[in-house]
XYZ file of C-alpha atoms in Angstrom:
520
model
C 5.208 38.955 30.929
C 2.961 35.909 30.787
C 4.330 32.756 32.349
C 3.292 29.213 31.405
C -0.063 28.368 32.894
C -1.074 32.044 33.040
C -4.799 31.306 32.883
C -7.309 34.066 33.551
C -10.580 32.413 32.595
C -12.894 31.666 29.746
C -13.716 34.478 27.330
C -17.219 34.355 25.939
C -17.990 36.099 22.654
C -21.477 37.156 23.725
C -22.093 40.926 23.553
C -25.545 42.023 24.702
C -27.388 45.250 24.044
C -29.466 47.148 26.567
C -32.784 45.596 27.542
C -35.358 47.302 25.363
C -37.685 44.333 25.213
C -41.412 44.992 25.241
C -41.924 41.800 27.244
C -44.238 42.656 30.134
C -44.603 39.214 31.646
C -45.086 39.513 35.389
C -41.856 38.459 37.048
C -39.319 39.230 39.714
C -35.907 40.648 38.855
C -33.562 37.876 37.740
C -31.762 37.559 41.078
C -34.883 37.317 43.257
C -35.423 33.621 43.735
C -35.839 30.755 46.171
C -33.161 30.468 48.902
C -32.050 34.070 48.561
C -30.796 36.306 51.355
C -32.236 39.800 51.673
C -30.466 42.583 53.534
C -31.461 42.820 57.176
C -32.054 45.863 59.386
C -31.353 48.739 59.669
C -31.817 48.858 55.892
C -34.926 47.766 54.036
C -34.600 45.165 51.290
C -35.632 46.272 47.792
C -37.934 43.926 45.840
C -38.639 44.670 42.204
C -39.572 43.169 38.884
C -41.554 43.666 35.685
C -45.249 43.601 34.883
C -48.101 45.098 32.887
C -48.107 48.865 32.717
C -50.635 50.337 35.152
C -51.214 47.096 37.038
C -51.247 46.948 40.839
C -48.624 44.766 42.526
C -48.932 43.560 46.116
C -45.908 42.012 47.811
C -46.580 39.988 50.965
C -44.038 38.452 53.322
C -45.205 35.341 55.162
C -43.832 33.163 57.909
C -45.921 30.058 58.224
C -49.514 31.283 58.303
C -48.599 34.716 59.664
C -48.506 37.801 57.461
C -45.371 39.749 58.377
C -45.907 42.717 56.052
C -47.661 43.760 52.873
C -46.509 46.410 50.374
C -48.541 47.757 47.419
C -47.218 49.538 44.335
C -48.005 49.894 40.640
C -46.185 49.061 37.429
C -44.563 52.105 35.812
C -45.628 52.795 32.265
C -42.296 53.739 30.674
C -40.248 50.861 32.078
C -42.903 48.212 32.878
C -41.133 47.825 36.224
C -42.375 47.835 39.809
C -40.533 48.201 43.107
C -41.208 48.066 46.837
C -38.957 48.578 49.856
C -39.623 46.145 52.679
C -39.614 47.277 56.288
C -36.299 46.569 58.023
C -36.200 42.980 59.253
C -34.203 41.260 61.959
C -31.863 38.510 60.754
C -33.383 35.082 60.365
C -36.049 33.173 58.519
C -37.150 31.296 56.520
C -39.929 33.364 54.972
C -42.104 33.041 51.902
C -42.597 36.054 49.658
C -45.617 36.358 47.382
C -46.060 39.005 44.686
C -49.510 39.374 43.083
C -50.311 41.494 40.038
C -53.864 42.727 39.488
C -54.847 44.220 36.144
C -58.560 44.492 35.599
C -59.935 41.022 36.197
C -56.579 39.321 35.619
C -54.447 38.183 38.547
C -50.936 36.724 38.395
C -49.003 35.343 41.362
C -45.296 34.739 41.990
C -43.843 32.894 44.981
C -40.349 32.739 46.425
C -39.728 30.408 49.327
C -37.011 29.845 51.946
C -35.991 33.514 52.029
C -33.593 34.578 54.794
C -32.639 38.009 56.102
C -28.991 38.722 56.858
C -26.083 40.577 55.282
C -25.587 40.566 51.514
C -22.052 40.932 50.108
C -21.136 41.323 46.449
C -17.812 39.776 45.345
C -16.187 40.945 42.116
C -12.915 41.152 40.208
C -10.864 38.953 37.937
C -9.559 35.397 38.040
C -8.262 35.284 41.620
C -11.788 36.134 42.728
C -13.236 33.790 40.104
C -11.284 30.703 41.259
C -13.606 28.079 42.719
C -13.225 25.958 45.841
C -12.187 23.001 43.680
C -9.022 24.947 42.707
C -7.685 25.854 46.145
C -5.619 24.050 48.776
C -7.461 21.300 50.710
C -10.281 21.429 48.181
C -11.763 18.049 49.111
C -12.027 18.969 52.785
C -13.381 22.426 52.008
C -16.049 21.061 49.668
C -17.198 18.635 52.334
C -17.497 21.417 54.920
C -20.923 22.791 54.012
C -23.415 21.168 56.392
C -22.997 23.797 59.113
C -23.306 26.666 56.627
C -26.715 26.178 55.038
C -27.627 29.747 56.029
C -24.775 31.069 53.894
C -26.442 31.296 50.481
C -24.591 31.699 47.178
C -25.346 33.214 43.764
C -23.192 33.627 40.643
C -23.639 35.978 37.688
C -22.972 34.705 34.148
C -20.086 36.051 32.089
C -21.800 38.551 29.812
C -21.001 41.915 28.240
C -23.213 44.810 27.215
C -22.696 48.024 25.284
C -25.209 49.902 27.460
C -26.275 49.679 31.094
C -28.704 46.799 31.605
C -31.462 47.096 34.184
C -31.586 43.359 34.863
C -29.170 40.476 34.449
C -29.263 38.807 31.055
C -28.035 35.471 32.405
C -27.354 33.770 35.739
C -24.880 30.922 36.169
C -25.982 29.857 39.629
C -29.313 30.958 41.068
C -29.516 31.400 44.821
C -28.661 28.103 46.423
C -27.598 26.467 49.635
C -23.889 25.578 49.482
C -22.940 22.087 48.345
C -19.840 20.338 47.057
C -21.414 20.405 43.587
C -22.088 24.119 43.288
C -18.985 25.273 45.181
C -16.659 23.025 43.204
C -18.454 23.148 39.885
C -15.324 23.580 37.779
C -12.271 25.634 36.925
C -13.048 29.365 37.113
C -16.734 28.421 36.882
C -19.601 29.440 39.180
C -18.892 30.284 42.785
C -15.877 32.268 43.973
C -13.734 30.553 46.618
C -12.637 33.850 48.191
C -16.262 34.966 48.344
C -17.433 31.697 49.905
C -14.638 31.510 52.486
C -15.087 35.182 53.403
C -18.803 34.625 53.971
C -18.157 31.487 55.967
C -15.821 33.387 58.312
C -18.440 36.103 58.760
C -21.103 33.523 59.560
C -18.860 31.947 62.214
C -18.652 35.330 63.942
C -22.100 36.799 63.307
C -24.196 33.617 63.505
C -26.894 34.915 61.168
C -27.534 34.460 57.415
C -25.018 35.696 54.861
C -25.819 36.178 51.169
C -22.900 36.003 48.724
C -23.164 37.201 45.120
C -20.225 36.449 42.826
C -19.723 38.525 39.671
C -16.180 38.076 38.310
C -14.372 37.514 35.006
C -10.725 36.508 34.626
C -8.220 38.569 32.689
C -10.239 41.780 32.889
C -8.946 45.314 33.578
C -10.674 47.741 35.880
C -11.865 49.768 32.884
C -14.350 47.009 31.954
C -15.846 47.124 35.472
C -16.072 50.930 35.604
C -18.834 53.234 34.440
C -18.091 55.821 31.809
C -18.525 58.486 34.488
C -15.689 57.221 36.654
C -13.370 56.632 33.683
C -13.907 60.160 32.408
C -13.238 61.533 35.892
C -9.799 59.902 35.774
C -8.979 60.952 32.230
C -8.785 57.379 30.948
C -8.068 57.454 27.208
C -11.179 56.699 25.174
C -9.960 53.546 23.497
C -11.832 50.329 23.098
C -9.713 47.199 23.186
C -6.171 46.507 24.323
C -3.435 44.135 23.159
C -1.835 43.865 26.610
C -0.577 40.370 27.467
C -2.118 40.657 30.928
C -5.599 41.178 29.498
C -7.251 38.006 28.218
C -10.856 38.878 29.039
C -13.077 41.745 27.912
C -11.322 45.100 28.120
C -13.691 47.469 26.363
C -14.765 50.279 28.617
C -17.735 49.549 30.915
C -18.928 46.328 29.219
C -18.856 44.336 32.483
C -20.155 47.220 34.548
C -23.069 47.411 32.116
C -23.899 43.693 32.132
C -22.657 42.239 35.442
C -22.800 45.050 38.045
C -25.321 47.721 37.037
C -28.200 45.168 36.827
C -27.705 44.581 40.575
C -27.800 48.238 41.588
C -31.410 48.220 42.835
C -30.677 45.644 45.508
C -29.766 46.447 49.086
C -26.187 45.483 49.947
C -24.091 45.351 53.088
C -20.796 45.676 51.222
C -18.419 44.596 48.464
C -15.137 42.681 48.291
C -12.855 42.987 45.268
C -9.807 41.108 43.910
C -8.465 42.661 40.715
C -5.447 44.520 39.364
C -3.260 41.970 37.598
C -4.663 42.972 34.216
C -3.741 46.608 34.797
C -0.059 45.873 35.338
C 0.695 47.047 31.800
C -2.642 48.629 30.910
C -3.333 52.159 32.215
C -1.232 51.243 35.238
C -0.378 54.857 36.071
C -4.075 55.729 36.277
C -5.008 52.960 38.724
C -4.473 55.262 41.706
C -7.487 57.167 40.336
C -9.566 54.501 38.591
C -9.787 52.251 41.644
C -10.919 54.912 44.163
C -13.254 56.253 41.457
C -14.784 52.805 40.919
C -15.454 52.481 44.650
C -17.057 55.914 44.820
C -19.180 55.317 41.724
C -20.382 51.867 42.808
C -21.346 53.292 46.196
C -23.308 56.140 44.691
C -25.038 53.940 42.104
C -26.129 51.266 44.605
C -27.279 53.928 47.062
C -29.477 55.626 44.487
C -30.694 52.394 42.893
C -31.805 50.975 46.236
C -33.809 54.102 47.116
C -31.180 55.005 49.691
C -31.277 51.620 51.451
C -27.695 50.606 50.568
C -25.428 52.838 52.625
C -23.871 55.683 50.635
C -20.439 54.715 51.946
C -20.891 50.967 52.263
C -17.768 49.023 53.299
C -15.512 48.002 50.437
C -12.749 45.435 50.964
C -10.070 44.343 48.527
C -7.092 42.048 48.175
C -3.731 43.631 47.500
C -1.995 41.727 44.705
C -0.139 38.560 45.618
C 3.192 37.473 44.121
C 3.979 36.306 40.616
C 6.962 34.575 38.997
C 7.704 37.081 36.268
C 10.282 36.738 33.523
C 11.156 40.402 34.030
C 12.414 42.212 37.122
C 10.398 45.411 36.781
C 8.336 46.921 39.589
C 4.974 47.029 37.836
C 3.276 44.698 40.338
C 4.637 46.834 43.169
C 3.215 49.943 41.554
C -0.249 48.389 41.279
C -0.103 47.323 44.937
C 0.737 50.910 45.846
C -1.934 52.356 43.566
C -4.502 50.038 45.177
C -4.132 52.219 48.291
C -4.344 55.505 46.311
C -0.562 55.813 46.786
C -0.786 56.038 50.565
C 0.198 52.500 51.511
C -2.693 51.830 53.860
C -6.486 51.937 54.073
C -8.846 53.322 55.127
C -7.562 56.746 54.143
C -8.965 60.115 53.071
C -9.311 59.078 49.436
C -10.652 55.616 50.261
C -12.845 55.908 53.372
C -14.532 52.865 54.896
C -12.303 50.443 53.002
C -10.208 47.484 54.179
C -7.388 45.511 52.587
C -5.985 41.996 52.779
C -2.225 41.983 52.129
C -1.354 38.882 50.071
C 2.211 39.430 48.832
C 3.441 36.626 51.135
C 0.974 34.020 49.843
C 3.003 33.015 46.792
C 2.531 29.654 45.097
C 5.381 28.462 42.849
C 3.672 25.204 41.966
C 0.137 26.386 41.302
C -1.250 24.373 38.363
C -3.072 27.529 37.326
C 0.114 29.600 37.117
C 1.909 31.357 39.962
C -0.330 34.385 39.481
C -3.147 32.202 40.855
C -2.009 31.143 44.350
C -4.149 28.433 45.883
C -4.166 29.663 49.482
C -7.455 31.489 49.357
C -8.202 30.554 52.972
C -5.672 33.050 54.340
C -6.853 35.708 51.877
C -10.444 35.305 53.070
C -9.402 35.241 56.725
C -7.487 38.517 56.381
C -10.387 40.065 54.469
C -12.891 39.065 57.123
C -10.759 40.692 59.830
C -10.999 43.944 57.902
C -14.750 43.529 57.532
C -15.177 42.889 61.234
C -13.304 46.103 62.027
C -14.562 48.426 59.283
C -18.025 47.063 58.469
C -19.032 45.800 61.900
C -17.093 48.107 64.232
C -15.279 45.386 66.123
C -12.148 46.433 68.017
C -9.440 44.125 66.702
C -6.165 44.181 64.784
C -7.057 43.912 61.099
C -3.921 45.136 59.333
C -0.204 44.598 59.703
C 2.338 47.080 61.078
C 2.560 50.448 59.309
C 5.630 52.728 59.327
C 5.065 55.572 61.772
C 8.354 57.428 61.877
C 11.717 57.435 60.108
C 15.031 58.754 61.376
C 18.420 59.103 59.729
C 21.407 58.427 62.017
C 24.103 59.522 59.581
C 26.983 59.307 62.064
C 26.166 55.645 62.674
C 25.353 54.790 59.064
C 21.857 53.736 60.085
C 18.316 54.580 59.096
C 15.576 53.728 61.598
C 12.047 52.767 60.553
C 9.634 52.752 63.482
C 6.309 50.919 63.152
C 2.927 51.706 64.632
C 2.514 48.219 66.040
C 4.790 45.712 67.647
C 6.678 43.741 65.005
C 7.941 40.194 64.713
C 11.128 40.319 62.659
C 12.854 37.730 60.530
C 16.085 39.132 59.142
C 16.204 39.615 55.373
C 18.925 41.768 53.847
C 17.447 42.784 50.494
C 13.789 43.541 51.160
C 14.484 47.095 52.381
C 16.100 49.408 49.846
C 17.227 53.027 49.833
C 17.529 55.396 46.905
C 21.054 56.768 46.997
C 21.747 59.863 44.891
C 24.968 61.472 43.669
C 25.710 63.662 40.655
C 21.961 63.930 40.021
C 21.693 60.187 39.549
C 19.879 57.894 41.960
C 20.188 54.158 42.387
C 18.292 51.713 44.584
C 20.586 49.805 46.941
C 19.794 47.077 49.483
C 19.622 48.289 53.077
C 20.283 45.255 55.299
C 18.647 44.992 58.697
C 21.394 45.889 61.162
C 19.287 45.606 64.305
C 15.702 45.624 65.436
C 13.534 46.043 68.499
C 9.849 45.614 69.344
C 8.864 48.510 67.067
C 11.943 49.622 65.129
C 14.158 48.246 62.375
C 17.623 49.794 61.983
C 18.788 49.674 58.357
C 22.451 49.653 57.413
C 22.984 52.408 54.822
C 26.798 52.544 54.810
C 26.879 51.407 51.178
C 25.253 54.703 50.185
C 27.963 57.226 49.272
C 25.554 60.012 48.411
C 22.312 61.516 49.654
C 19.337 59.385 50.664
C 16.259 60.273 48.635
C 13.794 57.482 49.450
C 13.268 54.164 51.185
C 11.053 51.269 50.201
C 10.000 47.894 51.561
C 8.989 44.738 49.682
C 9.052 46.633 46.396
C 9.236 43.644 44.089
C 6.882 41.214 42.375
C 7.985 38.345 44.635
C 9.058 39.845 47.981
C 9.411 36.640 49.996
C 8.595 32.970 50.123
C 5.284 31.673 51.462
C 4.486 33.439 54.753
C 8.181 34.276 55.154
C 8.244 38.053 54.768
C 10.392 39.659 57.472
C 7.792 41.819 59.248
C 4.554 40.614 60.843
C 2.432 41.582 63.780
C 3.388 38.959 66.391
C -0.061 37.865 67.579
C -2.255 38.397 64.509
C 0.483 37.226 62.078
C -0.625 39.931 59.650
C 2.195 41.061 57.338
C 3.454 44.611 57.132
C 2.332 45.977 53.742
C 4.802 47.243 51.131
C 5.631 50.942 51.109
C 7.745 53.572 49.391
C 8.607 56.868 51.112
C 10.313 60.012 49.891
C 12.837 61.330 52.405
C 12.786 64.804 50.890
C 9.149 65.285 51.977
C 9.209 67.674 54.947
C 6.045 66.151 56.404
C 6.436 63.942 59.432
C 3.996 62.100 61.626
C 2.037 58.906 61.350
C 1.854 57.671 57.747
C 2.594 61.150 56.337
C 6.012 60.117 55.105
C 4.478 57.581 52.731
C 4.969 59.700 49.652
C 3.612 59.290 46.165
């Protein structure tokens, strides 16, 4: 299924083992450095590192000559690690943080300067999250637009694997830094995520306080590599190591990226996570994705909550990008299935299985001429904009429209040969005769047939079903790898221009009411 230019990212051969080093040099954790952003109130930021067993560690936060707070702890004997939780801080800065270790008559001092307090977001996934600003539309202009965003700080994890859960990162590609054209546009699938950066920039425009962005992504990787063994077992994922799937070009062994690129961050205090992944599961455990994705979210939430001493919210907001379009040599519906599974087979989020989540629909952001292959569309600006709307609503409680129209009710008008789909929001309609389909059944055989738009109103689309000579079993919308041309899908919310997401609904389900007809 791989088209020319189907590039997912560089695969590194490095496989690391768990950190069992006896090194007790006094140091901060790998991601605590100059220019970092720490999570603001109401949570307390976690500061930790390594030192000499039994030593006393004092962490002091300074602003100018003023001592803001001081925390004292000791180095644990079994792990040679130390940890403090800072008092909740208002957004702002800069601050200087000093950690001093005292062991007998020996003192060691560490300093981190230009520390800000704000919201910290972790960005993860595969190559569409990994794409850098240099790869997207209007790259030159975007790379030059950094001067006003020096309080949006960026950090990027190196591509590493591990057989066991690491406590600290083995490598860092980009230490905390102020944004610049050099570090945002460092290379192809290298360093800072464009979606992550643009998402954070939108948040800063609204919130007007510091934003910390941590990118940890690897192209061509399935969800199994990013999942803990716990969550994979909960979903009954077969215990196999590597896969030969064409859609997987990066590490696929269970948990190797969770171990090396996510778990080492679990002690830090986060505001939330955004995620862009799924392409590599199109033909790899696809039918389990409706479990593995919700399970990943639940497991990450629990692990970060525990690791941060309860400072990261147990149900922190989790946003994701529904898969965009792809010029496939085949006409199967595997991409559509993954899009559906990304919502736990409900068609919308948040929902009961995926609480406190938000989604950016991207099926209308296709890119036929992308030099990185059509599976890598270059319009990451719209992706980030739609994601930030979801964050504003779900993570920050703002009252705004953050998702496109959802089907609310369906009605068969058999005598008129019509089937009405009524949406929860007002819709802007552009007629398209093949994007709606109905499953028509006779003699125990069912076939999907186009259901042209016969008429429409502010909330309802009337589908022509006269071609169906049997019983209607189901209806679906945009159930194809490439549903429409760029921003030309037929249904959008008129003012927000957010597209209606794809759906499939069983008409034999007796349930009715808002969203309930969206069957598995």
